[in-house]
């Protein structure tokens, strides 16, 4: 009985305890149920907000993708002026790899005068071009033959050289890949090194978190993180790098939601495109596709396993493991990744060992990228700004195809740097004190082929070809005389006065222009005044016409420039850039058709659709018969005037027309001119605008002549006009001449001209008084029509 009572007592005490506990929990629940329910509701609401945020932002995965800017693609065909060494240097710039036997895209081999390659596929403005095998044979400095593709086509087009990017405001740069474009070895390596349970967890890996906690507690500091690839993606895409509990909680919640909303394929692609892999100045390098270009100079799908391992290793610390600054540290990290890949059987042991012995293979840090042309990019930006909103250019991944010719640009850069130094040596000028700005264009279509912004072309600084504005001096004289001929009161052989002249200015002062030689040359024909760049005849002519007529002629050739109305514009007191001068001289090269210079050929959107084509726009600036006479005068510049020194540089068969430009105080030296296929303008001076004591013929002409010799292939042919005939004139006097005269020139003159006297040196035909005959009877036997 006593035992039974004891058991009953224990049961009552246990029941009491249970009752007390139940009462405690009931009391606790009664007081906490509303905070808990409100907290759960708040968490659900917060999760809903996060879900909406990440779904909206990630669903389209519209990263800020900059516009890519490309040079014009290289076309290979028999007869092209291109040496084997130039092509090899170009392939190196494109990131092609030299191999013994070509087997994949982006490879080439060399055998004596033959280069074999496999081109890369590329999406051009006119459609996608597949990868093809190409064999090119050279003969000296020209392409002898081309065989492309299975049908051995005689022409091949290479993928274009990337010049740069137009970065968004975030300064982030990336090349976005689709899921199909992510290489399988890269995906396998990321899973093996960064998140082995990627395909099994739901955004957060509890085991990895627990493992990291244990490791960190033992170490007494942060040594290991437990973040999954999905969490890293969330941090990079949505959050900041701040080390706070709130950020970590948000990261975990968003990772779970992201994993629930999107499949693993989409998450992997997002990570591959988003991950931060380094810094290039102000540009942040994101994604493996751009990382491959930035570190190895080649597309992601052409990387070998050691390259992939290095990129994966960089994730842990792009700055700490930077292969350019810390090669040994980077190599150790790469080899550790290779060991992991071997352990996970992603690569076999022999492949991993061979990869660990390989060099890092990182290209020299591009302080200047292979295709970077900062001076040319200034013109690209200016042209695009006229046609597109900045947001379109910065965020939707446009592809911009330009007219830049990489070979013309490379040749022009070498010449500008070398010849400017030579000018300094030849003239006794202190080395390194002169600067140069130059542009080269195609006069037929106005395409801008090359831009030189200074004596260090790769430096992204003051652009002396586009931004600079300096007095053009005597470069204006062809337009002064063009206005005169257009008036109908002058022709190329008109005799102009050289008398001293004084012009009263509005401020009461007197302008008394002098010839650069400070000599009175005497009256002379118009073409001679142009050829020898004599000042006072130009001033007399301009004032006879009226300053407004001269200004209007200049504005016709420069529609975006307002020319001041004062007398000194007749001697070039107008500030222009080399680019603007090139546009004006282009109107002369095309016999009066002004073609605005253009740097952009086409723009293609992210879907490969052309947005806008830049069509040729022509505007007549003068009658062709008038321009042809000026062209004849510019040809005389090269044979008898300030351009004659070019004869020792430019081959005789390469007919070129041009004009020098100098200012009275010798602060600026210019030369502008053209052949049948190339127009070049060169300026030489000082950045501080101090005098250089050199004229255009001494400072700018040598650089211009070497450029024309290097890039021009078609001599200039005088245009034909029924109103113009070619006449032989005595150079000194402008009178009709023939072989009996010591120095004659053949120049275009109006067919209707009938008052031109015969030079005393001429053997008069048929016993006529040679001094009294006019041009019409003289032309009966002696004029040669164009």
XYZ file of C-alpha atoms in Angstrom, residues 123-655:
533
model
C 28.605 38.916 -86.751
C 29.020 41.774 -89.215
C 26.478 44.426 -90.192
C 25.673 42.359 -93.286
C 25.250 39.043 -91.497
C 27.238 36.346 -89.754
C 30.487 35.258 -91.353
C 31.518 31.685 -90.521
C 34.996 30.531 -89.629
C 36.966 29.485 -92.732
C 40.448 28.327 -93.608
C 42.513 30.876 -95.530
C 45.871 30.615 -97.291
C 47.672 33.847 -98.224
C 50.817 34.062 -100.321
C 52.992 37.171 -100.487
C 55.320 38.623 -103.061
C 57.396 41.400 -101.548
C 55.129 44.003 -100.001
C 51.956 42.783 -101.706
C 49.481 39.928 -101.466
C 50.131 37.554 -104.358
C 47.166 35.187 -103.920
C 44.357 34.261 -101.542
C 42.439 30.997 -101.181
C 39.560 31.073 -98.702
C 37.123 28.332 -97.704
C 36.324 25.076 -99.446
C 35.692 26.839 -102.768
C 39.080 28.649 -102.603
C 37.545 32.104 -102.960
C 40.084 34.784 -104.013
C 39.080 37.128 -101.189
C 38.823 36.735 -97.413
C 37.596 38.966 -94.601
C 39.077 38.741 -91.111
C 37.225 39.541 -87.909
C 37.776 43.232 -87.092
C 40.112 44.657 -84.498
C 38.314 45.968 -81.421
C 39.328 49.572 -80.741
C 37.584 49.980 -77.411
C 34.282 50.309 -75.604
C 31.929 53.127 -74.752
C 31.524 52.406 -71.046
C 28.338 52.994 -69.054
C 28.250 55.317 -66.069
C 29.054 52.363 -63.791
C 32.437 52.017 -65.565
C 31.757 48.279 -65.768
C 32.810 46.372 -68.863
C 31.753 42.884 -69.863
C 31.030 40.648 -72.825
C 27.711 38.896 -72.206
C 27.444 35.196 -73.069
C 24.349 33.112 -73.679
C 24.029 29.738 -71.886
C 25.140 27.940 -75.062
C 28.335 29.980 -75.210
C 29.617 29.055 -71.735
C 32.346 26.396 -72.212
C 31.768 23.126 -70.369
C 35.287 23.063 -68.819
C 34.638 26.453 -67.227
C 31.343 25.332 -65.674
C 32.963 22.174 -64.332
C 35.882 24.119 -62.875
C 33.598 26.636 -61.140
C 31.582 23.883 -59.506
C 34.691 21.984 -58.411
C 36.436 24.986 -56.894
C 33.670 27.305 -55.738
C 30.545 25.237 -55.032
C 30.630 21.428 -55.288
C 27.000 21.102 -54.223
C 25.790 23.695 -56.745
C 23.440 21.334 -58.526
C 22.055 19.890 -55.245
C 21.430 22.776 -52.834
C 18.649 25.372 -52.960
C 20.720 28.537 -52.992
C 22.376 28.093 -49.604
C 24.505 25.087 -48.594
C 24.091 24.447 -44.818
C 26.980 21.959 -44.795
C 29.336 24.484 -46.363
C 28.219 27.150 -43.855
C 28.790 24.801 -40.908
C 32.182 23.771 -42.282
C 33.207 27.398 -42.662
C 32.085 28.229 -39.105
C 34.225 25.406 -37.665
C 37.289 26.413 -39.697
C 36.940 30.079 -38.738
C 36.402 29.320 -35.034
C 39.525 27.185 -34.947
C 41.549 29.851 -36.741
C 40.157 32.679 -34.667
C 39.574 34.726 -37.799
C 37.817 34.571 -41.161
C 39.633 32.002 -43.274
C 36.861 30.339 -45.223
C 33.504 31.420 -46.582
C 30.499 29.229 -47.043
C 28.915 31.170 -49.903
C 27.521 29.255 -52.835
C 27.823 30.390 -56.447
C 24.246 31.613 -56.120
C 25.105 33.707 -53.072
C 28.148 35.162 -54.855
C 25.929 36.017 -57.797
C 23.447 37.755 -55.498
C 26.227 39.736 -53.818
C 27.740 40.850 -57.137
C 24.453 41.541 -58.873
C 22.265 43.018 -56.129
C 24.307 43.879 -53.035
C 27.480 45.626 -51.890
C 30.663 44.144 -50.396
C 29.991 45.491 -46.888
C 30.635 42.905 -44.143
C 27.462 43.155 -42.059
C 24.993 40.620 -40.679
C 22.141 42.357 -42.504
C 23.899 41.961 -45.847
C 24.626 38.292 -45.172
C 21.003 37.609 -44.220
C 19.752 39.374 -47.330
C 22.262 37.449 -49.408
C 21.011 34.106 -48.056
C 17.322 34.977 -48.466
C 17.812 36.269 -51.991
C 19.898 33.225 -52.942
C 17.066 30.916 -51.849
C 14.521 32.937 -53.800
C 16.743 33.141 -56.888
C 17.296 29.393 -56.830
C 13.562 28.826 -56.542
C 12.776 31.115 -59.473
C 15.480 30.153 -61.994
C 17.123 26.949 -63.106
C 20.766 26.143 -62.511
C 21.679 26.810 -66.153
C 20.459 30.401 -65.928
C 22.196 30.922 -62.576
C 25.500 29.579 -63.917
C 25.296 31.845 -66.970
C 24.492 34.837 -64.775
C 27.501 34.104 -62.583
C 29.828 33.672 -65.562
C 28.741 37.062 -66.922
C 28.736 38.957 -63.626
C 31.793 37.869 -61.614
C 34.437 40.566 -61.045
C 37.869 39.574 -62.362
C 40.013 42.693 -62.235
C 40.478 46.388 -62.780
C 41.886 48.125 -65.849
C 42.298 51.709 -64.719
C 38.797 53.117 -64.325
C 37.306 50.117 -66.114
C 35.986 47.226 -64.014
C 36.454 43.891 -65.791
C 33.413 41.650 -65.278
C 32.672 38.187 -66.597
C 34.859 35.419 -67.951
C 34.436 36.397 -71.603
C 35.998 39.806 -71.046
C 38.472 38.324 -68.586
C 39.769 36.040 -71.329
C 40.321 39.043 -73.597
C 41.809 41.184 -70.837
C 44.330 38.644 -69.577
C 45.022 36.461 -72.617
C 43.928 38.510 -75.625
C 41.699 35.780 -77.016
C 38.057 34.587 -76.892
C 36.919 32.468 -73.980
C 36.229 29.403 -76.122
C 39.863 29.367 -77.320
C 41.389 29.157 -73.818
C 43.333 26.095 -72.718
C 42.728 24.487 -69.327
C 45.590 26.355 -67.620
C 44.028 29.646 -68.735
C 40.627 28.597 -67.400
C 42.226 27.578 -64.090
C 43.904 30.961 -63.732
C 40.643 32.827 -64.312
C 38.799 30.639 -61.813
C 41.591 31.186 -59.317
C 41.239 34.947 -59.660
C 37.729 34.857 -58.175
C 39.179 34.566 -54.683
C 41.039 37.872 -55.028
C 41.532 39.566 -58.412
C 43.924 42.135 -56.941
C 45.802 39.771 -54.645
C 46.317 37.180 -57.386
C 46.781 39.665 -60.260
C 49.027 37.718 -62.682
C 50.668 40.888 -64.003
C 51.653 42.280 -60.596
C 52.042 39.007 -58.673
C 52.908 36.272 -61.195
C 54.305 33.777 -58.675
C 51.327 34.157 -56.366
C 48.976 33.828 -59.321
C 50.756 30.746 -60.629
C 50.538 29.038 -57.230
C 46.806 29.767 -57.100
C 46.334 28.505 -60.665
C 48.180 25.272 -59.881
C 46.071 24.748 -56.776
C 42.958 24.993 -58.965
C 44.488 22.481 -61.396
C 45.076 20.077 -58.486
C 41.413 20.362 -57.517
C 40.351 19.698 -61.109
C 42.533 16.601 -61.182
C 41.156 15.387 -57.822
C 37.615 15.823 -59.137
C 38.553 13.968 -62.352
C 37.639 16.974 -64.463
C 41.062 16.683 -66.109
C 43.396 13.711 -66.009
C 46.586 13.806 -63.972
C 48.904 14.101 -66.983
C 46.947 17.057 -68.384
C 47.046 18.789 -65.011
C 50.823 18.244 -64.707
C 51.445 19.635 -68.189
C 49.209 22.619 -67.466
C 51.070 23.358 -64.223
C 54.363 23.495 -66.134
C 52.964 26.008 -68.645
C 53.672 29.712 -68.420
C 50.869 31.995 -67.306
C 50.387 33.156 -70.904
C 49.141 36.581 -69.866
C 49.552 39.315 -72.453
C 51.384 42.482 -71.470
C 49.116 44.763 -69.521
C 47.355 46.913 -72.101
C 48.161 50.422 -71.003
C 46.983 50.632 -74.564
C 44.925 47.805 -76.001
C 46.068 46.308 -79.295
C 43.448 48.182 -81.265
C 43.128 51.273 -79.078
C 43.213 54.578 -80.923
C 42.136 57.220 -78.409
C 42.304 60.121 -80.880
C 40.065 58.298 -83.351
C 37.638 57.325 -80.590
C 37.052 61.027 -79.900
C 35.645 61.400 -83.402
C 33.559 58.226 -83.032
C 31.993 59.561 -79.837
C 31.256 62.901 -81.461
C 29.547 61.303 -84.443
C 27.518 58.866 -82.364
C 26.426 61.660 -80.038
C 24.688 63.321 -82.964
C 22.580 60.242 -83.706
C 21.976 58.256 -80.503
C 20.975 58.804 -76.917
C 23.776 58.154 -74.419
C 21.639 55.515 -72.674
C 21.365 53.518 -75.905
C 25.101 53.547 -76.417
C 25.895 52.644 -72.822
C 23.434 49.940 -71.922
C 22.198 47.832 -74.816
C 25.368 46.308 -76.192
C 25.589 47.994 -79.573
C 28.321 47.098 -82.040
C 29.875 50.081 -83.801
C 31.747 49.504 -87.049
C 34.107 52.333 -87.960
C 36.107 53.299 -91.032
C 39.465 53.151 -89.235
C 42.002 51.245 -91.338
C 44.356 49.529 -88.869
C 47.199 49.379 -91.387
C 46.904 53.035 -92.406
C 46.699 53.966 -88.721
C 49.756 51.882 -87.801
C 51.829 53.279 -90.659
C 50.773 56.845 -89.910
C 51.667 56.451 -86.223
C 55.151 55.162 -87.003
C 55.765 57.929 -89.531
C 54.451 60.740 -87.328
C 56.658 59.736 -84.413
C 59.767 59.042 -86.483
C 59.560 61.969 -88.876
C 58.713 64.550 -86.206
C 61.923 63.604 -84.425
C 63.738 63.821 -87.775
C 62.343 67.330 -88.380
C 63.673 68.383 -84.972
C 67.125 67.008 -85.797
C 67.206 68.509 -89.299
C 66.183 71.971 -88.118
C 68.119 72.114 -84.878
C 64.918 72.244 -82.831
C 65.149 71.003 -79.245
C 64.153 67.347 -79.179
C 60.701 66.595 -77.865
C 59.382 70.152 -78.051
C 57.282 69.876 -81.215
C 53.870 68.256 -81.428
C 51.934 66.841 -84.365
C 48.312 66.311 -85.302
C 47.236 64.514 -88.456
C 44.273 62.889 -90.187
C 44.088 60.632 -93.232
C 40.854 60.083 -95.141
C 39.476 58.633 -98.347
C 38.502 61.672 -100.425
C 36.000 59.726 -102.526
C 33.649 58.793 -99.680
C 34.801 60.965 -96.765
C 35.715 58.011 -94.554
C 38.213 58.849 -91.840
C 40.947 56.205 -92.044
C 43.440 57.320 -89.391
C 43.876 59.979 -86.709
C 47.101 61.008 -84.978
C 46.482 63.028 -81.823
C 50.113 63.689 -80.893
C 53.680 62.439 -81.073
C 52.681 59.658 -78.641
C 49.609 58.287 -80.496
C 48.613 55.790 -77.798
C 48.316 58.466 -75.123
C 44.724 59.350 -74.311
C 45.189 63.072 -73.794
C 44.921 66.309 -75.732
C 43.777 65.511 -79.260
C 45.677 67.712 -81.717
C 43.836 66.267 -84.703
C 40.256 66.798 -83.505
C 40.246 69.212 -80.552
C 43.064 71.581 -81.482
C 42.121 74.858 -83.167
C 44.984 76.842 -84.716
C 45.387 79.451 -87.407
C 45.582 77.701 -90.781
C 47.629 80.393 -92.509
C 48.196 79.861 -96.210
C 46.028 76.738 -96.333
C 43.156 79.158 -96.935
C 44.552 80.508 -100.217
C 43.023 77.851 -102.511
C 39.598 78.947 -101.255
C 40.368 82.643 -101.670
C 41.304 81.995 -105.282
C 38.385 79.602 -105.766
C 36.005 82.380 -104.727
C 37.737 84.674 -107.207
C 37.411 82.223 -110.104
C 33.790 81.501 -109.155
C 33.061 85.213 -109.489
C 33.882 85.050 -113.197
C 36.341 87.945 -112.989
C 39.461 85.800 -112.530
C 41.038 82.679 -113.989
C 44.108 80.648 -113.115
C 46.428 82.804 -115.220
C 45.047 86.163 -114.106
C 47.860 88.549 -113.192
C 47.627 89.692 -109.558
C 49.297 92.730 -107.977
C 51.896 92.468 -105.219
C 51.815 96.117 -104.179
C 52.038 97.022 -100.484
C 48.590 97.327 -98.986
C 47.129 98.862 -95.866
C 43.707 98.071 -94.407
C 42.038 100.281 -91.814
C 40.530 98.139 -89.079
C 37.380 98.981 -87.069
C 39.476 99.727 -83.966
C 41.390 102.411 -85.833
C 44.614 100.431 -86.315
C 46.163 99.613 -89.677
C 46.774 96.097 -90.980
C 49.661 96.033 -93.455
C 50.226 92.412 -94.560
C 53.667 91.472 -95.872
C 55.008 88.516 -97.807
C 56.715 85.887 -95.684
C 59.944 86.602 -97.541
C 59.576 90.336 -96.744
C 60.289 90.987 -100.428
C 58.273 92.694 -103.131
C 57.919 89.900 -105.649
C 56.008 91.935 -108.234
C 52.871 91.169 -110.209
C 52.433 87.486 -111.003
C 49.869 85.037 -112.373
C 47.372 83.593 -109.903
C 48.735 80.051 -110.115
C 52.244 81.255 -109.254
C 50.971 83.245 -106.287
C 49.280 80.078 -105.097
C 52.262 77.824 -105.774
C 54.773 80.064 -104.028
C 52.273 81.101 -101.320
C 52.837 84.834 -101.761
C 50.659 86.814 -99.341
C 49.834 90.184 -100.834
C 48.288 88.890 -104.103
C 45.868 86.836 -101.994
C 44.916 89.877 -99.924
C 44.431 92.037 -103.012
C 42.221 89.347 -104.556
C 40.158 88.815 -101.425
C 39.531 92.511 -100.927
C 38.616 92.938 -104.598
C 35.993 90.223 -104.191
C 34.853 91.338 -100.767
C 35.553 89.563 -97.494
C 32.002 88.228 -97.380
C 32.477 86.350 -100.667
C 35.635 84.685 -99.346
C 33.916 83.771 -96.062
C 30.926 82.285 -97.877
C 33.213 80.139 -100.032
C 34.903 78.787 -96.922
C 31.580 78.139 -95.195
C 30.402 76.186 -98.216
C 33.290 73.778 -97.673
C 32.892 73.892 -93.861
C 29.117 73.963 -93.235
C 29.507 73.636 -89.458
C 31.995 76.521 -89.118
C 31.140 80.224 -88.929
C 33.839 82.268 -90.655
C 34.481 85.790 -89.279
C 34.186 88.724 -91.681
C 37.503 90.503 -91.441
C 40.255 91.103 -93.966
C 42.877 88.868 -92.382
C 40.877 85.733 -93.216
C 42.412 86.093 -96.692
C 45.702 85.003 -95.078
C 44.190 82.277 -92.925
C 43.430 84.056 -89.659
C 40.934 81.289 -88.979
C 41.313 78.666 -86.258
C 40.582 75.145 -87.471
C 41.527 71.582 -86.562
C 43.322 69.176 -88.911
C 40.040 67.272 -89.160
C 38.188 70.393 -90.313
C 40.918 71.197 -92.824
C 40.627 67.649 -94.185
C 36.890 68.107 -94.662
C 37.422 71.392 -96.533
C 40.170 69.983 -98.756
C 37.972 66.987 -99.495
C 35.683 69.371 -101.408
C 38.659 70.280 -103.627
C 39.710 66.658 -104.155
C 36.221 65.795 -105.440
C 36.051 68.785 -107.806
C 33.603 70.729 -105.662
C 31.489 68.074 -103.900
C 31.751 68.510 -100.124
C 31.546 65.185 -98.304
C 31.363 65.374 -94.477
C 34.028 63.235 -92.856
C 32.612 60.167 -91.139
C 34.192 57.764 -88.711
C 31.212 55.403 -88.277
C 30.111 53.023 -90.998
C 27.309 51.143 -89.269
C 25.778 50.445 -85.849
C 24.249 47.056 -84.998
C 22.066 46.328 -81.969
C 22.384 43.398 -79.570
C 20.179 41.264 -81.820
C 22.372 41.863 -84.852
C 20.003 44.310 -86.538
C 21.504 47.427 -88.166
C 20.210 50.569 -86.463
C 21.446 53.148 -88.898
C 23.648 53.341 -91.950
C 25.669 56.436 -92.590
C 24.922 57.270 -96.196
C 27.145 59.427 -98.352
C 26.025 63.057 -98.292
C 27.266 65.372 -101.010
C 26.965 69.134 -101.295
C 28.237 71.253 -104.153
C 30.540 74.061 -103.023
C 31.612 75.422 -106.432
C 31.425 74.727 -110.160
C 33.723 71.905 -111.209
C 35.293 74.145 -113.891
C 36.380 76.571 -111.146
C 37.703 73.847 -108.841
C 39.654 72.201 -111.670
C 41.600 75.436 -112.125
C 42.461 75.467 -108.426
C 43.547 71.839 -108.706
C 45.881 72.857 -111.496
C 47.362 75.492 -109.216
C 47.803 72.922 -106.419
C 49.586 70.612 -108.837
C 51.961 73.521 -109.538
C 52.533 73.831 -105.768
C 54.099 70.366 -105.922
C 56.227 70.985 -109.016
C 57.303 74.625 -108.652
C 56.194 75.879 -105.246
C 56.323 75.159 -101.556
C 55.520 71.464 -102.033
C 58.371 70.627 -104.394
C 60.462 69.046 -101.616
C 57.987 66.157 -101.600
C 59.404 65.048 -104.961
C 62.321 63.388 -103.205
C 59.943 61.321 -101.049
C 56.739 60.633 -102.990
C 57.364 58.518 -106.130
C 57.075 60.451 -109.368
C 54.254 58.285 -110.677
C 52.185 59.015 -107.553
C 50.687 62.338 -108.608
